[in-house]
Coordinates of C-alpha atoms in Angstrom, one line a residue:
Chain P
M881 CA 154.0 137.4 205.8
F882 CA 154.5 137.1 202.1
K883 CA 154.2 133.3 202.3
I884 CA 151.0 133.6 204.3
K885 CA 149.4 135.7 201.6
Y886 CA 150.2 133.0 199.1
L887 CA 148.8 130.3 201.4
I888 CA 145.5 132.2 201.6
I889 CA 145.3 132.6 197.9
L890 CA 146.1 128.9 197.4
F891 CA 143.4 128.0 200.0
G892 CA 140.8 130.1 198.1
L893 CA 141.7 128.4 194.8
L894 CA 141.5 125.0 196.3
A895 CA 138.1 125.7 198.0
F896 CA 136.6 127.1 194.8
G897 CA 138.5 124.9 192.3
G898 CA 136.3 122.0 193.4
C899 CA 133.2 123.9 192.5
K900 CA 132.8 122.8 188.9
S901 CA 130.1 124.8 187.2
D902 CA 127.4 122.3 186.2
P903 CA 123.9 123.4 185.5
A904 CA 122.5 120.0 186.5
S905 CA 123.8 120.5 190.1
K906 CA 121.9 123.7 190.8
K907 CA 119.3 122.9 193.4
S908 CA 116.8 125.2 194.9
T909 CA 115.4 125.1 198.5
G910 CA 112.6 127.4 197.5
D911 CA 109.0 126.8 196.4
D912 CA 107.6 124.2 193.9
F913 CA 107.7 126.6 191.0
E914 CA 111.3 127.1 191.4
A915 CA 111.9 123.4 191.8
A916 CA 110.0 122.8 188.6
A917 CA 112.0 125.4 186.7
I918 CA 115.2 123.8 187.9
D919 CA 113.9 120.4 186.9
S920 CA 113.2 121.8 183.4
L921 CA 116.7 123.3 183.3
R922 CA 118.1 120.0 184.4
Q923 CA 116.4 118.3 181.4
E924 CA 117.7 121.0 179.1
F925 CA 121.3 120.7 180.3
K926 CA 121.2 116.9 180.6
E927 CA 124.6 115.5 179.9
V928 CA 124.7 113.6 176.6
Y929 CA 127.5 111.3 175.7
Y930 CA 128.0 110.2 172.0
R931 CA 129.4 106.8 171.4
F932 CA 130.2 105.0 168.2
P933 CA 131.5 101.6 167.2
S934 CA 135.2 101.0 166.6
P935 CA 136.6 100.1 163.1
E936 CA 136.7 96.4 164.3
E937 CA 133.0 96.5 165.2
M938 CA 132.2 98.2 161.8
F939 CA 134.1 95.5 159.9
S940 CA 132.3 92.8 162.0
Y941 CA 128.9 94.3 161.0
L942 CA 130.0 94.3 157.3
D943 CA 130.6 90.5 157.5
S944 CA 134.1 90.1 156.1
T945 CA 133.5 86.6 154.6
G946 CA 133.3 88.0 151.1
L947 CA 136.1 90.5 151.4
Q948 CA 139.6 90.1 150.0
F949 CA 142.9 91.2 151.4
N950 CA 144.5 93.9 149.3
K951 CA 147.6 95.4 150.8
G952 CA 147.6 98.2 148.2
L953 CA 144.5 99.7 149.8
L954 CA 146.4 100.4 153.1
N955 CA 148.1 103.6 154.1
P956 CA 151.8 102.6 153.8
Y957 CA 153.4 102.8 157.3
A958 CA 156.4 104.4 155.6
N959 CA 154.3 107.6 155.3
I960 CA 154.5 108.1 159.1
D961 CA 157.4 110.5 158.8
S962 CA 155.4 113.0 156.8
Y963 CA 153.0 113.5 159.7
I964 CA 154.5 116.4 161.6
E965 CA 151.5 118.3 162.9
T966 CA 149.4 116.7 165.8
F967 CA 146.3 117.2 163.5
Y968 CA 147.7 114.7 160.9
Q969 CA 149.3 112.5 163.5
S970 CA 146.0 112.0 165.2
L971 CA 143.9 111.5 162.1
N972 CA 146.5 109.0 160.7
M973 CA 146.6 107.1 164.0
G974 CA 142.9 106.5 163.3
I975 CA 143.7 105.5 159.7
Y976 CA 146.4 103.0 160.8
N977 CA 144.0 101.6 163.5
A978 CA 141.4 100.9 160.9
D979 CA 144.1 99.3 158.6
L980 CA 145.1 97.1 161.6
A981 CA 141.5 96.1 162.1
Y982 CA 141.3 95.2 158.4
I983 CA 144.6 93.3 158.5
S984 CA 143.4 91.4 161.6
L985 CA 140.4 90.0 159.7
F986 CA 142.9 88.0 157.5
Q987 CA 145.2 87.0 160.3
R988 CA 148.3 88.4 158.7
Y989 CA 151.0 88.4 161.4
K990 CA 153.7 90.5 159.7
E991 CA 151.5 93.3 158.6
S992 CA 149.7 93.4 162.0
L993 CA 153.0 93.8 163.8
D994 CA 154.1 96.5 161.3
Y995 CA 151.0 98.5 161.8
L996 CA 150.9 98.0 165.6
Q997 CA 154.4 99.4 165.7
T998 CA 153.4 102.3 163.5
I999 CA 150.6 103.2 165.9
Y1000 CA 153.1 102.9 168.8
I1001 CA 155.5 105.4 167.1
L1002 CA 152.7 107.8 166.4
S1003 CA 151.6 107.5 170.0
E1004 CA 155.1 108.5 171.1
R1005 CA 155.0 111.5 168.8
L1006 CA 151.6 112.5 170.2
R1007 CA 153.1 111.9 173.7
I1008 CA 150.4 109.4 174.6
S1009 CA 152.6 106.3 174.5
E1010 CA 152.1 105.9 178.3
A1011 CA 148.8 104.6 177.3
F1012 CA 150.5 101.4 176.1
N1013 CA 151.0 98.8 178.7
K1014 CA 154.7 98.4 179.5
N1015 CA 154.4 94.7 178.8
L1016 CA 153.1 95.2 175.3
V1017 CA 156.4 94.5 173.5
F1018 CA 157.0 91.5 175.7
R1019 CA 153.5 90.2 175.0
I1020 CA 154.0 90.6 171.2
E1021 CA 157.3 88.8 171.3
N1022 CA 155.7 85.9 173.2
N1023 CA 152.8 85.6 170.8
I1024 CA 155.0 85.8 167.7
R1025 CA 153.0 83.2 165.7
N1026 CA 149.7 83.4 167.4
N1027 CA 147.4 85.7 165.4
D1028 CA 144.4 85.5 167.8
S1029 CA 146.6 86.8 170.7
L1030 CA 148.0 89.5 168.4
E1031 CA 144.4 90.6 167.8
V1032 CA 143.6 90.7 171.5
I1033 CA 146.9 92.6 172.1
S1034 CA 146.1 95.3 169.5
D1035 CA 142.6 95.6 170.9
D1036 CA 144.0 96.0 174.4
A1037 CA 146.5 98.6 173.2
F1038 CA 143.8 100.7 171.6
N1039 CA 141.5 100.4 174.6
G1040 CA 144.5 101.7 176.6
I1041 CA 144.8 104.7 174.3
I1042 CA 141.1 105.5 174.6
N1043 CA 141.2 105.3 178.4
F1044 CA 144.4 107.4 178.6
L1045 CA 142.9 110.1 176.4
S1046 CA 139.8 110.2 178.5
K1047 CA 141.7 110.2 181.8
N1048 CA 143.9 113.1 180.6
K1049 CA 141.0 115.1 179.1
K1050 CA 142.2 114.7 175.6
E1051 CA 138.9 113.7 174.1
D1052 CA 139.6 116.1 171.2
V1053 CA 142.5 113.8 170.1
F1054 CA 140.2 110.8 170.5
A1055 CA 137.6 112.6 168.2
L1056 CA 140.4 113.1 165.5
I1057 CA 141.5 109.4 165.8
S1058 CA 137.9 108.2 165.5
M1059 CA 137.2 110.3 162.4
G1060 CA 140.5 109.0 160.8
G1061 CA 139.3 105.5 161.6
F1062 CA 135.9 106.1 160.1
I1063 CA 137.3 107.6 156.8
E1064 CA 139.7 104.6 156.4
F1065 CA 137.0 102.1 157.2
M1066 CA 134.8 103.7 154.5
H1067 CA 137.7 103.8 152.0
L1068 CA 138.4 100.1 152.5
S1069 CA 134.8 98.9 152.5
L1070 CA 133.8 101.1 149.5
S1071 CA 136.9 99.7 147.6
L1072 CA 136.0 96.1 148.4
C1073 CA 132.2 96.0 148.1
G1074 CA 132.1 95.5 144.3
E1075 CA 129.9 97.3 141.8
Y1076 CA 126.7 99.1 142.8
S1077 CA 123.4 97.2 142.8
P1078 CA 120.4 97.8 145.0
E1079 CA 120.6 94.2 146.2
N1080 CA 124.2 94.5 147.3
K1081 CA 123.9 93.9 151.1
V1082 CA 127.4 95.3 151.8
I1083 CA 126.5 98.6 150.2
Q1084 CA 123.3 98.8 152.4
K1085 CA 125.5 98.2 155.4
I1086 CA 127.9 100.9 154.3
A1087 CA 124.9 103.3 154.0
D1088 CA 124.1 102.5 157.6
Q1089 CA 127.4 103.9 158.7
K1090 CA 125.9 107.4 158.4
L1091 CA 124.9 107.1 162.0
V1092 CA 128.4 106.4 163.1
F1093 CA 129.7 109.5 161.2
N1094 CA 126.9 111.6 162.8
N1095 CA 127.8 110.4 166.3
I1096 CA 131.6 111.0 165.8
L1097 CA 130.8 114.5 164.5
K1098 CA 128.4 115.3 167.5
F1099 CA 131.1 114.1 169.9
A1100 CA 133.7 116.3 168.1
H1101 CA 131.4 119.3 168.3
Q1102 CA 131.6 119.1 172.1
Y1103 CA 135.3 120.1 171.7
S1104 CA 134.9 122.6 168.9
N1105 CA 136.8 125.2 170.8
E1106 CA 139.9 123.3 169.9
R1107 CA 141.5 124.5 166.6
N1108 CA 142.3 121.0 165.4
I1109 CA 138.6 120.0 165.8
Q1110 CA 137.4 123.0 163.9
K1111 CA 139.9 122.1 161.1
M1112 CA 138.6 118.5 161.1
I1113 CA 135.0 119.6 161.0
G1114 CA 135.9 121.8 158.0
L1115 CA 137.7 118.9 156.3
V1116 CA 134.7 116.6 156.5
E1117 CA 132.1 119.3 155.7
P1118 CA 131.4 118.0 152.1
L1119 CA 130.6 114.6 153.7
T1120 CA 128.3 116.2 156.3
Q1121 CA 126.5 118.0 153.5
F1122 CA 126.3 114.7 151.5
Y1123 CA 124.8 112.7 154.4
N1124 CA 122.3 115.4 155.1
K1125 CA 120.9 114.9 151.6
V1126 CA 120.8 111.0 151.7
Q1127 CA 117.3 109.8 151.6
E1128 CA 116.0 108.0 154.6
E1129 CA 113.0 105.7 155.1
T1130 CA 111.7 106.1 158.6
G1131 CA 108.9 104.5 160.6
K1132 CA 107.9 104.3 164.3
A1133 CA 110.1 102.3 166.6
T1134 CA 108.5 99.1 167.9
V1135 CA 109.3 96.6 170.6
T1136 CA 108.1 93.0 170.6
K1137 CA 108.9 89.8 172.5
A1138 CA 110.1 86.8 170.5
P1139 CA 108.6 83.4 171.5
E1140 CA 111.7 82.6 173.5
G1141 CA 111.2 85.8 175.5
K1142 CA 113.9 87.9 173.9
L1143 CA 113.1 91.6 173.3
V1144 CA 113.1 92.6 169.6
F1145 CA 113.5 96.3 168.7
G1146 CA 112.2 97.1 165.2
A1147 CA 111.9 100.2 163.1
K1148 CA 111.3 100.9 159.4
K1149 CA 114.4 102.9 159.2
K1150 CA 116.9 102.8 156.4
S1151 CA 119.4 105.0 154.8
M1152 CA 119.1 104.6 151.0
L1153 CA 122.1 105.0 148.7
S1154 CA 121.2 105.5 145.0
E1155 CA 123.8 104.6 142.4
N1156 CA 124.7 108.3 142.1
D1157 CA 125.0 108.6 145.9
F1158 CA 127.3 105.5 146.0
Y1159 CA 129.8 107.0 143.5
K1160 CA 129.6 110.4 145.0
L1161 CA 130.3 108.9 148.5
K1162 CA 133.3 107.0 147.1
E1163 CA 134.7 110.2 145.6
L1164 CA 134.2 112.3 148.7
I1165 CA 135.8 109.6 151.0
S1166 CA 138.7 109.3 148.5
D1167 CA 139.2 113.1 148.5
I1168 CA 139.2 113.4 152.3
R1169 CA 141.5 110.4 152.7
I1170 CA 144.0 111.8 150.3
K1171 CA 144.1 115.1 152.2
I1172 CA 144.7 113.1 155.5
T1173 CA 147.3 110.6 154.3
T1174 CA 149.3 113.1 152.3
A1175 CA 149.0 115.7 155.1
K1176 CA 148.1 118.4 152.6
Chain U
M1376 CA 152.7 133.2 216.4
R1377 CA 150.3 134.8 213.9
S1378 CA 151.7 132.9 211.0
S1379 CA 151.4 129.6 212.8
F1380 CA 147.7 130.4 213.5
I1381 CA 147.0 131.1 209.8
L1382 CA 148.8 128.0 208.8
K1383 CA 146.5 126.0 211.2
I1384 CA 143.5 127.6 209.5
F1385 CA 144.9 126.7 206.1
I1386 CA 145.5 123.1 207.0
S1387 CA 142.0 122.7 208.6
G1388 CA 140.4 124.3 205.5
L1389 CA 142.4 122.0 203.3
L1390 CA 141.2 118.9 205.2
F1391 CA 137.6 120.2 205.1
F1392 CA 137.6 120.8 201.3
A1393 CA 139.8 118.0 200.3
P1394 CA 136.9 115.4 199.9
A1395 CA 135.0 117.8 197.6
V1396 CA 138.1 118.4 195.4
M1397 CA 138.9 114.7 195.3
A1398 CA 135.3 113.8 194.4
H1399 CA 135.6 116.1 191.4
S1400 CA 138.9 114.6 190.3
Q1401 CA 137.8 111.0 190.9
D1402 CA 138.8 108.9 187.9
C1403 CA 136.0 106.7 186.6
T1404 CA 137.4 106.0 183.1
D1405 CA 137.5 102.2 183.2
Y1406 CA 135.0 101.6 186.1
H1407 CA 132.7 99.6 183.9
Q1408 CA 135.4 97.2 182.8
Y1409 CA 135.9 96.0 186.3
H1410 CA 132.5 96.4 188.0
C1411 CA 129.7 95.7 185.6
A1412 CA 128.4 92.2 184.8
Y1413 CA 129.3 90.8 181.4
A1414 CA 127.2 88.5 179.2
D1415 CA 128.5 85.0 178.2
Y1416 CA 131.6 84.5 176.0
T1417 CA 129.5 84.6 172.8
F1418 CA 129.2 88.4 173.1
F1419 CA 132.0 90.8 172.1
Y1420 CA 132.9 93.9 174.0
S1421 CA 131.9 97.2 172.3
R1422 CA 134.0 100.3 172.6
Q1423 CA 130.6 102.1 173.0
S1424 CA 130.8 101.1 176.7
K1425 CA 131.4 104.1 179.0
S1426 CA 131.9 105.2 182.6
F1427 CA 131.4 108.5 184.2
L1428 CA 131.3 110.4 187.5
F1429 CA 127.7 110.6 188.5
R1430 CA 125.8 112.4 191.2
K1431 CA 122.6 111.3 193.0
G1432 CA 119.6 112.8 191.2
Q1433 CA 121.5 113.2 188.0
T1434 CA 120.3 112.1 184.6
A1435 CA 122.5 111.4 181.6
E1436 CA 122.1 110.1 178.1
V1437 CA 124.4 107.8 176.2
Q1438 CA 123.7 107.7 172.4
I1439 CA 124.9 104.5 170.8
V1440 CA 124.7 103.0 167.3
A1441 CA 122.9 99.6 167.2
Y1442 CA 123.3 97.6 164.0
A1443 CA 120.6 95.6 162.4
G1444 CA 120.8 91.8 162.8
E1445 CA 122.8 92.0 166.0
E1446 CA 121.9 91.1 169.5
Y1447 CA 123.0 93.6 172.2
Y1448 CA 123.6 93.1 175.9
L1449 CA 123.6 96.2 178.1
S1450 CA 124.7 96.2 181.7
V1451 CA 124.8 99.1 184.2
C1452 CA 126.7 99.3 187.6
G1453 CA 127.5 102.0 190.0
A1454 CA 128.9 102.9 193.4
R1455 CA 126.7 101.8 196.2
K1456 CA 126.1 105.4 197.4
L1457 CA 124.4 106.3 194.2
G1458 CA 121.6 103.9 195.1
T1459 CA 119.4 102.2 192.6
I1460 CA 120.2 102.9 188.9
R1461 CA 117.3 103.4 186.5
F1462 CA 118.0 102.9 182.8
R1463 CA 115.7 103.3 179.9
I1464 CA 116.3 102.5 176.2
I1465 CA 114.7 105.2 174.0
S1466 CA 114.5 105.4 170.2
D1467 CA 116.3 108.4 168.9
D1468 CA 113.5 109.9 166.8
N1469 CA 110.8 112.6 167.3
D1470 CA 108.6 110.1 169.2
R1471 CA 111.3 109.1 171.7
T1472 CA 109.6 105.7 172.1
V1473 CA 110.6 104.0 175.3
L1474 CA 111.7 100.5 174.3
F1475 CA 112.7 99.3 177.7
D1476 CA 112.6 100.6 181.2
N1477 CA 114.2 98.7 184.0
A1478 CA 111.9 100.4 186.5
E1479 CA 109.2 98.1 185.1
N1480 CA 111.4 95.1 185.5
E1481 CA 112.5 95.3 189.2
Y1482 CA 115.4 97.6 188.3
Q1483 CA 117.3 94.7 186.7
S1484 CA 120.9 95.8 185.9
S1485 CA 121.1 94.2 182.5
V1486 CA 119.1 93.5 179.4
S1487 CA 119.6 91.9 176.0
F1488 CA 117.7 92.6 172.9
V1489 CA 117.8 91.9 169.2
N1490 CA 117.9 94.9 166.9
E1491 CA 116.2 94.6 163.5
A1492 CA 117.1 98.0 161.9
T1493 CA 120.3 100.0 162.3
S1494 CA 119.4 102.9 164.5
N1495 CA 120.6 105.3 167.2
L1496 CA 119.5 104.3 170.6
I1497 CA 119.5 106.5 173.7
I1498 CA 120.4 104.9 177.0
E1499 CA 119.0 107.2 179.7
L1500 CA 120.7 106.6 183.0
S1501 CA 119.4 108.2 186.3
T1502 CA 119.5 107.8 190.0
A1503 CA 117.1 109.0 192.7
E1504 CA 117.7 112.4 194.3
G1505 CA 120.0 112.4 197.3
S1506 CA 119.2 114.0 200.7
S1507 CA 122.0 116.5 200.2
K1508 CA 124.1 117.7 197.4
E1509 CA 127.4 117.0 199.2
S1510 CA 130.3 115.4 197.4
K1511 CA 129.6 112.1 199.2
D1512 CA 126.6 111.7 196.8
T1513 CA 128.9 111.3 193.8
G1514 CA 130.4 108.1 192.5
C1515 CA 131.3 106.2 189.4
L1516 CA 128.6 104.7 187.1
G1517 CA 129.4 102.4 184.3
L1518 CA 127.6 101.1 181.2
V1519 CA 128.8 98.0 179.3
V1520 CA 127.7 97.4 175.8
Q1521 CA 128.3 94.0 174.2
F1522 CA 127.1 92.5 170.9
K1523 CA 126.9 89.4 168.8
K1524 CA 125.6 88.5 165.4
V1525 CA 122.1 87.0 165.4
Q1526 CA 122.3 83.4 164.2

């Protein structure tokens, strides 16, 4: 009899456990007014997904041809043992991933391997190493002198991590990794872009990254009930305030067709960095990065 | 005797509700990687690509960052039971200008465009309302984003 009671409770849980509360799924069988109200609710609660480019994509946009390799700018992999809390482990996994993207631009095998191994160790500590394909080490050993393959392998490894986090409802960890990656990308690009000048195209492209920051932050806010996310939002708050003040030139979005039939989307939209903004941004990024990499 | 009867009810109930529970736990994470069409090899895969569990009649928005001076290729795909997928590209500003609507282009499943100014773009995905709201009306839907530098 005791077992039967449990079976009934289990049955109830199963039956109602599948009923995920989702405002968009509410549907009325009533009159038109009710249907219209539900339609409006559906619009209001429309699911929104925020996406943002990876550090590799950000470097690709920057056009790395003029950039130099400077090992001193990287977060040394020996720092890994000072990251005890999951908060710092996740943020620094993002930092190391951006470092790996930077190293890959210069096809440096040894450093690539070192940083890939560091990311793997951090993933073990974060208990997400399952995300790595079991053949990863074998693939690395077999491509020991093939930089292109190593780049593909690191990209595959990171895609595996993202998929694993999404499958296991650990998007909050993904948000931390992404913010870490963004901060390191900004640190590297601001250190390598040279002196400020309004004509410096790299600086203009760095200014454009404000949109990436905003999307990562909006994505993170969806998990703001997590303590680590609240902590991260607090950590980057000075940067949020800075970006809110950055001047923007805006105009209406346009769509035209090029002679060969290609669609062209245009808009007079530009984030403008003044000389003061540029140095302020450098300072803010440096402060946040120091807090992350020193875990203090 | 009585316990065997309750056990039978439990098992029948389990079989009845199992599809609904399974539909909600369906994993769509990498659906786009294996089901959506890709552009030619000159384009690179963007991690802004995404898959989700979708329901007939649902609308969702994916906000992506599109860089200036890059050409983008977007492709959508979904489980057959979701029916035709409509997607629109909308500017992320107060005007919400519709830059592309595949409903005006025979519901083509992909589009490529050149982006002149770095901006946020909203990819609005929707499917037509189903005849019922049963779990069989849900399935995976994927969006692939690829890019290359404009020559």
